[in-house]
Coordinates of C-alpha atoms and ligand atoms in Angstrom, one line a residue:
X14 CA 4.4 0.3 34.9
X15 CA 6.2 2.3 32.4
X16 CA 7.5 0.6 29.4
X17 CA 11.3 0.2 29.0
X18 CA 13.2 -2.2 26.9
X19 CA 16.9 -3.9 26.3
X20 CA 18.1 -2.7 23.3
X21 CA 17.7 0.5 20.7
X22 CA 17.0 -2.2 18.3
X23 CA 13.6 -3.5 20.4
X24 CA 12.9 0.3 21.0
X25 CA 12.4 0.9 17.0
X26 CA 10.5 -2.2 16.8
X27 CA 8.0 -0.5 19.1
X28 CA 8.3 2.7 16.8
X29 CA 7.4 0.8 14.1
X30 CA 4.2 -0.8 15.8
X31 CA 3.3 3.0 16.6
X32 CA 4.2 4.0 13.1
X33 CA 1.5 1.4 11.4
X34 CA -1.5 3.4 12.9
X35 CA -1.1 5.5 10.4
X36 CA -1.6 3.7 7.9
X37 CA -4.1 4.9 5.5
X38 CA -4.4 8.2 7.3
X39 CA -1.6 9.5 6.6
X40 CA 0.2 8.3 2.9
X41 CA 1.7 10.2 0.5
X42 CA 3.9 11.0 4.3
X43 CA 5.7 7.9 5.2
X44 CA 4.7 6.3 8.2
X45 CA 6.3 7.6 11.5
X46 CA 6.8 6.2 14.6
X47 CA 9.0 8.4 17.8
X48 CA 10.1 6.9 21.4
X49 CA 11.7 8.9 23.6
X50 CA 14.2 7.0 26.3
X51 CA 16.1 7.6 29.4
X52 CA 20.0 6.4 29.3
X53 CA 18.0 2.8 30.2
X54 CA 15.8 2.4 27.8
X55 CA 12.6 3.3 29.7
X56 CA 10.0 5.0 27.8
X57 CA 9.4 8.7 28.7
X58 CA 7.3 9.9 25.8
X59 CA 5.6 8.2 22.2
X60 CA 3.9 9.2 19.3
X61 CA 3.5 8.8 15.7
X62 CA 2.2 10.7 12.9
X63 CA -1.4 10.4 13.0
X64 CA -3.2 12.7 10.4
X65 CA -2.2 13.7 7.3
X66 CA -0.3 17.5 7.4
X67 CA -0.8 17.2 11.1
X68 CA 1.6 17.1 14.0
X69 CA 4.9 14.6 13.1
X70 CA 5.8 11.2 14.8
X71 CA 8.9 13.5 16.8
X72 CA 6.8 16.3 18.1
X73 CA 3.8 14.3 19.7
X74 CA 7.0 12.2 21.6
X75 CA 8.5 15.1 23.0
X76 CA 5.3 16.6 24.2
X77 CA 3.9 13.5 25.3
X78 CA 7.5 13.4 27.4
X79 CA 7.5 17.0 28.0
X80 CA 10.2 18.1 30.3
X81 CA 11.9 14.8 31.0
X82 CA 13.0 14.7 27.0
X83 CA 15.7 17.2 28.8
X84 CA 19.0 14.9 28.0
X85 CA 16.9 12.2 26.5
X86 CA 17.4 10.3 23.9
X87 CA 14.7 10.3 20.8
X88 CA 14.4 6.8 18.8
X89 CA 12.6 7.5 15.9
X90 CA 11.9 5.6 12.5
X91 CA 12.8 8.4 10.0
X92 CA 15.1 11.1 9.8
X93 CA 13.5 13.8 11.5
X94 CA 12.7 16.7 8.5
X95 CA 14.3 20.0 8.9
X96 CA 11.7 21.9 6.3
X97 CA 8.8 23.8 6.8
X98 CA 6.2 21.9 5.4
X99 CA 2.6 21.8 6.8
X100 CA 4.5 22.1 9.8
X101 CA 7.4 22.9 11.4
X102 CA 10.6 21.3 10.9
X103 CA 11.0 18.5 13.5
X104 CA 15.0 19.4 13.9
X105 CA 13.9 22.4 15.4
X106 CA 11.5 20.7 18.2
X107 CA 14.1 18.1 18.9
X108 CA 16.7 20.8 19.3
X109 CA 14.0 22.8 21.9
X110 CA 13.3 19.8 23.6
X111 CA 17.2 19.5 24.4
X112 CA 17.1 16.3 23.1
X113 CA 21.3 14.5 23.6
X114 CA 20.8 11.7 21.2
X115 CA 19.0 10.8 18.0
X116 CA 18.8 7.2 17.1
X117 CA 17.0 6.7 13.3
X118 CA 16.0 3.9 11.3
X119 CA 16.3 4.9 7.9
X120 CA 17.2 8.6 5.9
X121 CA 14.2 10.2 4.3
X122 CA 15.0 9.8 0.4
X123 CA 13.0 12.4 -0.1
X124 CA 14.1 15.5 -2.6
X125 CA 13.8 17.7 0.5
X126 CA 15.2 15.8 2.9
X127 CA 17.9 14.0 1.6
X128 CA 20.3 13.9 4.5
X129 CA 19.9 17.3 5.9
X130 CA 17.9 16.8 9.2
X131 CA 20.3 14.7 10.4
X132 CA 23.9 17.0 9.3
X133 CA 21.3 19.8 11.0
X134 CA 21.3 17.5 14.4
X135 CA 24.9 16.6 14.4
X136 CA 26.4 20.2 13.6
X137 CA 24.1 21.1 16.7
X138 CA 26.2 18.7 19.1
X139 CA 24.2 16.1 19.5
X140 CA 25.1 12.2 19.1
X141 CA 23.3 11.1 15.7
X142 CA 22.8 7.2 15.0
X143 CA 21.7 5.6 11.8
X144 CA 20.4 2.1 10.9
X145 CA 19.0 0.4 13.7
X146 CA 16.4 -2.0 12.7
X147 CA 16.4 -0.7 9.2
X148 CA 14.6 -3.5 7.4
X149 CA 12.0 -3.4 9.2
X150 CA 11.7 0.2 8.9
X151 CA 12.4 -0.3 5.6
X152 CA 9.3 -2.4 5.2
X153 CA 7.0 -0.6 7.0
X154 CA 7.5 2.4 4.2
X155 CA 7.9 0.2 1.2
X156 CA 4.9 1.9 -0.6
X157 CA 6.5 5.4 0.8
X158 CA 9.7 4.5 -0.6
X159 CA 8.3 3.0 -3.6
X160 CA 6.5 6.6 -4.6
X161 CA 9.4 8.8 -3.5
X162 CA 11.9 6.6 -5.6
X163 CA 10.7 5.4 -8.5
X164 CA 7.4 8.1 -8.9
X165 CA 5.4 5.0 -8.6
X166 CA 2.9 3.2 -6.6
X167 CA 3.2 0.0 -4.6
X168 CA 0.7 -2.6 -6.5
X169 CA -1.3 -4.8 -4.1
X170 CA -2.7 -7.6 -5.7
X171 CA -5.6 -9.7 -4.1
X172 CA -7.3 -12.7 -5.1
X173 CA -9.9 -15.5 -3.9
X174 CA -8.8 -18.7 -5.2
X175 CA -10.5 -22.6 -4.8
X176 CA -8.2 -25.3 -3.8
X177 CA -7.4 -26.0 -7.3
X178 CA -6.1 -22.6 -8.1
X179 CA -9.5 -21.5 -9.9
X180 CA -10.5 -17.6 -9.6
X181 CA -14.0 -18.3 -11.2
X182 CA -16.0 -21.7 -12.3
X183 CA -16.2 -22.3 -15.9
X184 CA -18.8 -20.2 -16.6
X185 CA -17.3 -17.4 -15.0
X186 CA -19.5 -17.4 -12.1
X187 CA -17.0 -16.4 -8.8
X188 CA -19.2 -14.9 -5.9
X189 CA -18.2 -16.0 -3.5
X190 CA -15.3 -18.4 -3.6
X191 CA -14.0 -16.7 -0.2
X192 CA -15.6 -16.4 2.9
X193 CA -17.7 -13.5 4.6
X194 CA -14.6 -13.0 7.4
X195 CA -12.2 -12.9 4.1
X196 CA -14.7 -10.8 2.2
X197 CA -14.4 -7.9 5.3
X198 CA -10.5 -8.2 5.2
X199 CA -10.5 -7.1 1.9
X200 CA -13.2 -4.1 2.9
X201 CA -10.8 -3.1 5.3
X202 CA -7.8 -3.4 2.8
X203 CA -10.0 -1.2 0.3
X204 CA -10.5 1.2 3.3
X205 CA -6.9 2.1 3.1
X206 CA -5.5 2.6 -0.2
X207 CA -5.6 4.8 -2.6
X208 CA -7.1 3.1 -5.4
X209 CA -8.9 -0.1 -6.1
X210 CA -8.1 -1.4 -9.8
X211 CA -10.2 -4.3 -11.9
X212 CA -10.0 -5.2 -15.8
X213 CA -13.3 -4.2 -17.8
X214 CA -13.7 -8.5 -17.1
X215 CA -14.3 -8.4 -14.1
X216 CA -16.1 -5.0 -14.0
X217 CA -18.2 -6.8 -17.0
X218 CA -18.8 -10.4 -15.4
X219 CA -19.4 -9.3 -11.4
X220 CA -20.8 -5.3 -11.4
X221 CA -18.7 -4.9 -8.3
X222 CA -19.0 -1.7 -6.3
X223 CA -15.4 -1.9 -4.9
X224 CA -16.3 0.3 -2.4
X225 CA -14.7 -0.3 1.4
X226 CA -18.2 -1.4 3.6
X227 CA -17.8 -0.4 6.1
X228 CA -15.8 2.8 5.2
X229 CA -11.9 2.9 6.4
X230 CA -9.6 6.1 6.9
X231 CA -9.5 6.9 3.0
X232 CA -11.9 6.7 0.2
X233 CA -10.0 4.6 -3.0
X234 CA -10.5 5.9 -6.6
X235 CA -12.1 2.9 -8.5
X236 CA -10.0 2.4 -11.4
X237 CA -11.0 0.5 -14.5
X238 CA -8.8 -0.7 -17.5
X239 CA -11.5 -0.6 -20.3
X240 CA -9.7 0.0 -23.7
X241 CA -12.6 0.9 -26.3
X242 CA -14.3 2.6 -23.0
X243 CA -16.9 -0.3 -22.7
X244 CA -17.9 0.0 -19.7
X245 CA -21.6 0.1 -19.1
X246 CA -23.6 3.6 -18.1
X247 CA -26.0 0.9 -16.2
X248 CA -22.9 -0.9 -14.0
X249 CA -23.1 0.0 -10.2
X250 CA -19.6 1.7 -10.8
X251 CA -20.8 4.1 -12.9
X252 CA -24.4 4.7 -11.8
X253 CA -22.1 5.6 -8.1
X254 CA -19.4 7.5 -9.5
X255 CA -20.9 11.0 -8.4
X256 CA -20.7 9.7 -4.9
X257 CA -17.2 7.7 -5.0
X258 CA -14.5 8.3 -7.7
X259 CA -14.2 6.3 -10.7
X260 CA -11.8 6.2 -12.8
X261 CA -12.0 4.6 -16.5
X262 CA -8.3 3.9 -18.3
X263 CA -9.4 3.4 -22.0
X264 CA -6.9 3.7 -25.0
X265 CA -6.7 7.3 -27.1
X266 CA -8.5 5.4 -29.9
X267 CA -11.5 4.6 -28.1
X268 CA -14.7 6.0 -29.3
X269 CA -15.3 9.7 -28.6
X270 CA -19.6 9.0 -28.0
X271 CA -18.4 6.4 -25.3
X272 CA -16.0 9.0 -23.9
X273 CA -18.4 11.8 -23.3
X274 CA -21.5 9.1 -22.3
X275 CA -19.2 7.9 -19.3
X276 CA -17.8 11.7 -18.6
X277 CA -21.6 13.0 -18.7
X278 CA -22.1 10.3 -16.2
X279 CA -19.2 11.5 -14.0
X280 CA -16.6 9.3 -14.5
X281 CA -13.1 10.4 -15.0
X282 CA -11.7 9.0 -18.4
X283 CA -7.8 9.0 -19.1
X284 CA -6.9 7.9 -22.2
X285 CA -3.6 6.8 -23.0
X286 CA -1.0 4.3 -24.7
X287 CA -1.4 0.5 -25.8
X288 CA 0.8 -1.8 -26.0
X289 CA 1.5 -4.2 -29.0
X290 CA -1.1 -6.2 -28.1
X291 CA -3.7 -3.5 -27.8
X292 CA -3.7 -3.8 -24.0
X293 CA -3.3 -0.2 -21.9
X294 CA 0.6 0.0 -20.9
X295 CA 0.7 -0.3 -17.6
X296 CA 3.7 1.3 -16.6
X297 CA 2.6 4.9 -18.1
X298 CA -0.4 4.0 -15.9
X299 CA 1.2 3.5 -12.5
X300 CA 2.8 6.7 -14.1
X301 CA 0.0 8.5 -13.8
X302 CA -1.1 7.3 -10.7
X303 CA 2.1 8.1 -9.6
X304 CA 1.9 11.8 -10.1
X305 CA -1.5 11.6 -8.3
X306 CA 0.8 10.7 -5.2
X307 CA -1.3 7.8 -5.3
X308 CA 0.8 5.2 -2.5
X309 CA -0.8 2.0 -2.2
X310 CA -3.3 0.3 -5.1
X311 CA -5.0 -2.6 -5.0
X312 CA -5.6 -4.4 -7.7
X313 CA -8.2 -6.8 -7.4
X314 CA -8.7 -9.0 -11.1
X315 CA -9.2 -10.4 -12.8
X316 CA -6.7 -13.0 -14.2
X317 CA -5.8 -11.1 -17.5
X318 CA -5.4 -7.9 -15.7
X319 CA -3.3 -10.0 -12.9
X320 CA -1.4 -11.2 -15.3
X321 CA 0.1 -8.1 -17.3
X322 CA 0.8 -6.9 -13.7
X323 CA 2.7 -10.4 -13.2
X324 CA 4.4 -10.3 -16.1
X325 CA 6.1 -6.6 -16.2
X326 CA 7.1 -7.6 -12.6
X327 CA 4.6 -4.7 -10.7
X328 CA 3.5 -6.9 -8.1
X329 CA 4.7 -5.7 -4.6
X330 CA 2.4 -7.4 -2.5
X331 CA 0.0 -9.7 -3.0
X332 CA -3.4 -10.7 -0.2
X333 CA -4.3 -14.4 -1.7
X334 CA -7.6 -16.3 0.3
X335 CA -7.4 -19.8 -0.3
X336 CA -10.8 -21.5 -0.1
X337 CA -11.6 -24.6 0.8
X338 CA -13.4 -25.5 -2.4
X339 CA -12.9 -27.6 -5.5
X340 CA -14.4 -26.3 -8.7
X341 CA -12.3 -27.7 -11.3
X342 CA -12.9 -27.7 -15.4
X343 CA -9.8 -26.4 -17.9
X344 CA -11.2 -23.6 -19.0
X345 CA -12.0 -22.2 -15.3
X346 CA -9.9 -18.8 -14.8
X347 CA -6.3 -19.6 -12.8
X348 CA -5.8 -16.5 -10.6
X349 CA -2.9 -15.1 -12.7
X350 CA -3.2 -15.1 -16.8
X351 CA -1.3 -13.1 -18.8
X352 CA 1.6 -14.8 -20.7
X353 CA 3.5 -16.2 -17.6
X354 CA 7.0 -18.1 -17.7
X355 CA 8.3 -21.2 -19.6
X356 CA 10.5 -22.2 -16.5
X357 CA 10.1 -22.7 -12.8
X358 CA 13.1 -21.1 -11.9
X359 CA 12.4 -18.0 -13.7
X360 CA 9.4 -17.7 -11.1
X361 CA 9.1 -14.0 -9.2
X362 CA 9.9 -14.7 -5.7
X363 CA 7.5 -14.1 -3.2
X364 CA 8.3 -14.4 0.6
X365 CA 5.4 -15.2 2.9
X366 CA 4.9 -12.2 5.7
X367 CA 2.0 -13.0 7.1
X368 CA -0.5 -16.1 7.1
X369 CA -3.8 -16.9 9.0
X370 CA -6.6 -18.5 9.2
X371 CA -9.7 -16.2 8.4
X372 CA -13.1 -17.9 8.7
X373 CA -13.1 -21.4 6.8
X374 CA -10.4 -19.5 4.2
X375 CA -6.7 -19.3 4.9
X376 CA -4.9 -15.7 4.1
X377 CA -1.5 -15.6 2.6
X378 CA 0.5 -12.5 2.4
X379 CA 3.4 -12.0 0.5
X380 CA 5.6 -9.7 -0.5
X381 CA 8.0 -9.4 -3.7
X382 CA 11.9 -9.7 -3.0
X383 CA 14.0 -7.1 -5.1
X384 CA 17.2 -7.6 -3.6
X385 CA 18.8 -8.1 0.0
X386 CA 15.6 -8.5 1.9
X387 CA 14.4 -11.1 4.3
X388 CA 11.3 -11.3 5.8
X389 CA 9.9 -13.6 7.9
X390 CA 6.9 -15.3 8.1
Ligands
NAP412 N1 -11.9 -14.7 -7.3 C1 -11.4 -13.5 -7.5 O1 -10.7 -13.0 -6.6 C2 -11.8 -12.7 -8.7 C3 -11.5 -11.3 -8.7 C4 -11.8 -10.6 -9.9 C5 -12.4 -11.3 -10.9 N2 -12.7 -12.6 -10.9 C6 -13.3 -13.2 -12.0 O2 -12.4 -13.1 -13.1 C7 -13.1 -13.0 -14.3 C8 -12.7 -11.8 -15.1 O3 -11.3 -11.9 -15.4 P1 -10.7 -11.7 -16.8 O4 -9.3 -12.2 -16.8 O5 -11.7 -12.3 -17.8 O6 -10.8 -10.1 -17.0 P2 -10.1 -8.9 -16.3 O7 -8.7 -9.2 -16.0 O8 -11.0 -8.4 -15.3 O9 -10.1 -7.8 -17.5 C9 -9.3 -8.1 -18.7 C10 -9.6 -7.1 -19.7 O10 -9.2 -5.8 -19.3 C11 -8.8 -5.1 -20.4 N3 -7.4 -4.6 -20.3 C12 -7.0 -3.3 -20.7 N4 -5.7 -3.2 -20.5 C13 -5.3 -4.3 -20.0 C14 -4.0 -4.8 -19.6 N5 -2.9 -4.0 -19.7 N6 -3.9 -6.0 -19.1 C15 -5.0 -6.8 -19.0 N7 -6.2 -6.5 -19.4 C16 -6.4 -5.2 -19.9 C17 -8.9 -6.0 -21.6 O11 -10.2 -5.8 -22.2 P3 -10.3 -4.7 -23.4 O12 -9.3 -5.1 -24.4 O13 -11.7 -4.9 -23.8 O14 -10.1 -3.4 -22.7 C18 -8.9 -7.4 -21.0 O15 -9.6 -8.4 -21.7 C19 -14.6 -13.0 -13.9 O16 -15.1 -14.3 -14.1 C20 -14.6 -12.6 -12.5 O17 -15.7 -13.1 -11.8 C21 -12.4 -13.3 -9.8

């Protein structure tokens, strides 16, 4: 039976579960989902965009709805681009397709967008509506909207933590606090980002690999915040980084010999800036992960490196698994260090999105509130 619904509003919600296949395939491009209707709501045609400089969201709709997109009216997540990119401008299809009515989500703040698909649509005749469902559309681009606006990207951040709060025992010892079904979450989650980040720590104490196993639609830089460029020519990272990307942060001071030993061994070294404490300044690094077009990073530890995310304010999101374990002692790790906050109600605020049980672990997902949103959970 062919899909129809009640409202334009219900009709982007189903744009926006077509848009989410994307994900990972298709960032630094927002994702895109398109619907096309009939005057009552009954699906005639649906895509989204796929593949990176492939086909857009708009153009697989109106071929999958072919000639009955005559009169039609296109529901679509984002204003339709009227540029020639990688491909065609999507004004142009929807204007072939004879498309009546455009319904969007949200504009495309984009430099080259900026309003003009949608002037393009309406000095062509046809009846242009903006801002249905747009928090949700909102949402679904966050990282998108993140990198376009502010030339940054959105920071994932993902812990394993005992009942007590604990990130490690007290002798530093933390595999594996969470479960096997947790552990493959987080593959997946590596399996769609565009970078992995850990503190020299944790790259130190566990030898991780940080690869995604099995691999997902993208393969994530593994990025490491080492200051004096300590990181050891023997670690898996390193002894792997011909075969998946490394990156090593370090500060302009560290030493030269360490520098060419880790470059020699093919890992990429960007030094920059510290801050008053010596640490790397993390905003000129999302900076420069930023001009990389770099999306979505996920940083996974430890609790110092948590921490100066926590307290410059960069988390966006953050994937906790809560174990059903106590390990206890003072001087076990909490999951965020750094220098935190003297008062409760100067606490970030993080709204629950999404919780669930996974394996003997529960999963909390949250994301940062900067104003006017509000999720459910
Ligand atoms: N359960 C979990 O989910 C989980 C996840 C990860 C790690 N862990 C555990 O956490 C422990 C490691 O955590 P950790 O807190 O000791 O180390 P970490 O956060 O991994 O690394 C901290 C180190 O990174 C370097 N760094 C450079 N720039 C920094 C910046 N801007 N902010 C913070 N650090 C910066 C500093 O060392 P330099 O000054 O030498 O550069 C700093 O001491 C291990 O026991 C590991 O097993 C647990």
């Amino acid at each position: 039976m062919t899909e129809s619904f009640e409202t334009f509003e219900q009709v982007m919600q189903y744009a926006v579960a077509l848009a989410v296949r994307g994900e990972g395939h298709v960032e630094p491009n927002p994702l895109v989902g398109a619907v096309v209707v009939d005057d009552r709501l009954r699906v005639l045609g649906e895509g989204w965009h796929a593949v990176y400089g492939e086909a857009h969201a708009e153009v697989e709709a109106l071929e999958s709805a072919g000639e009955s997109a005559r009169g039609a009216t296109l529901v679509v997540t984002l204003e339709p681009c009227c540029h020639h990119g990688q491909t065609p401008p999507c004004t142009d299809a929807v204007l072939a397709a004879g498309i009546r009515r455009v319904v969007v989500g949200i504009a495309d703040p984009s430099p080259h967008a900026d309003g003009s698909g949608l002037s393009q649509l309406r000095e062509a005749g046809l009846e242009v509506e903006i801002g249905v469902a747009a928090e949700s559309v909102t949402r679904l681009n966050a990282p998108f909207l993140r990198l376009v606006e502010t030339g940054r990207p959105w920071i994932h951040a993902k812990w394993a933590m005992t009942l007590d709060g604990r990130i490690a025992a007290t002798g530093g010892h933390s595999q594996w606090i969470s479960s096997e079904d947790s552990r493959r979450l987080v593959h997946q989650l590596r399996g769609r980002v565009d970078a992995v980040l850990v503190g020299i720590g944790t790259a130190v104490a566990d030898d991780p690999l940080l690869t995604a196993r099995p691999p997902g639609p993208r393969i994530a830089t593994r990025v490491v915040l080492d200051t004096t460029a300590r990181l050891p020519l023997d670690s898996q990272l390193v002894r792997t980084a011909a075969d998946v990307p490394v990156l090593l942060a370090c500060a302009e001071t560290a030493e030269p010999d360490r520098i060419a030993a880790l470059a020699q061994a093919g890992v990429e070294v960007v030094a920059g800036p510290v801050d008053d404490r010596g640490r790397l300044e993390i905003e000129n690094l999302l900076g420069v992960f930023g001009l990389r077009r770099w999306t979505n990073v996920l940083v996974e530890g430890g609790s110092e490196v948590l921490g100066s995310l926590a307290d410059g304010g960069w988390i966006d999101e953050a994937h906790v698994f809560l174990a059903p374990k106590l390990v206890g002692g003072r001087r076990a790790l909490g999951a965020v260090g750094g220098e935190g906050l003297p008062r409760i109600p100067q606490a970030a605020n993080l709204v629950c999105v999404e919780t669930r049980t996974v394996g003997e672990d529960v999963y909390w997902r949250g994301v940062r509130l900067r104003g006017g949103e509000s999720p459910d959970c």
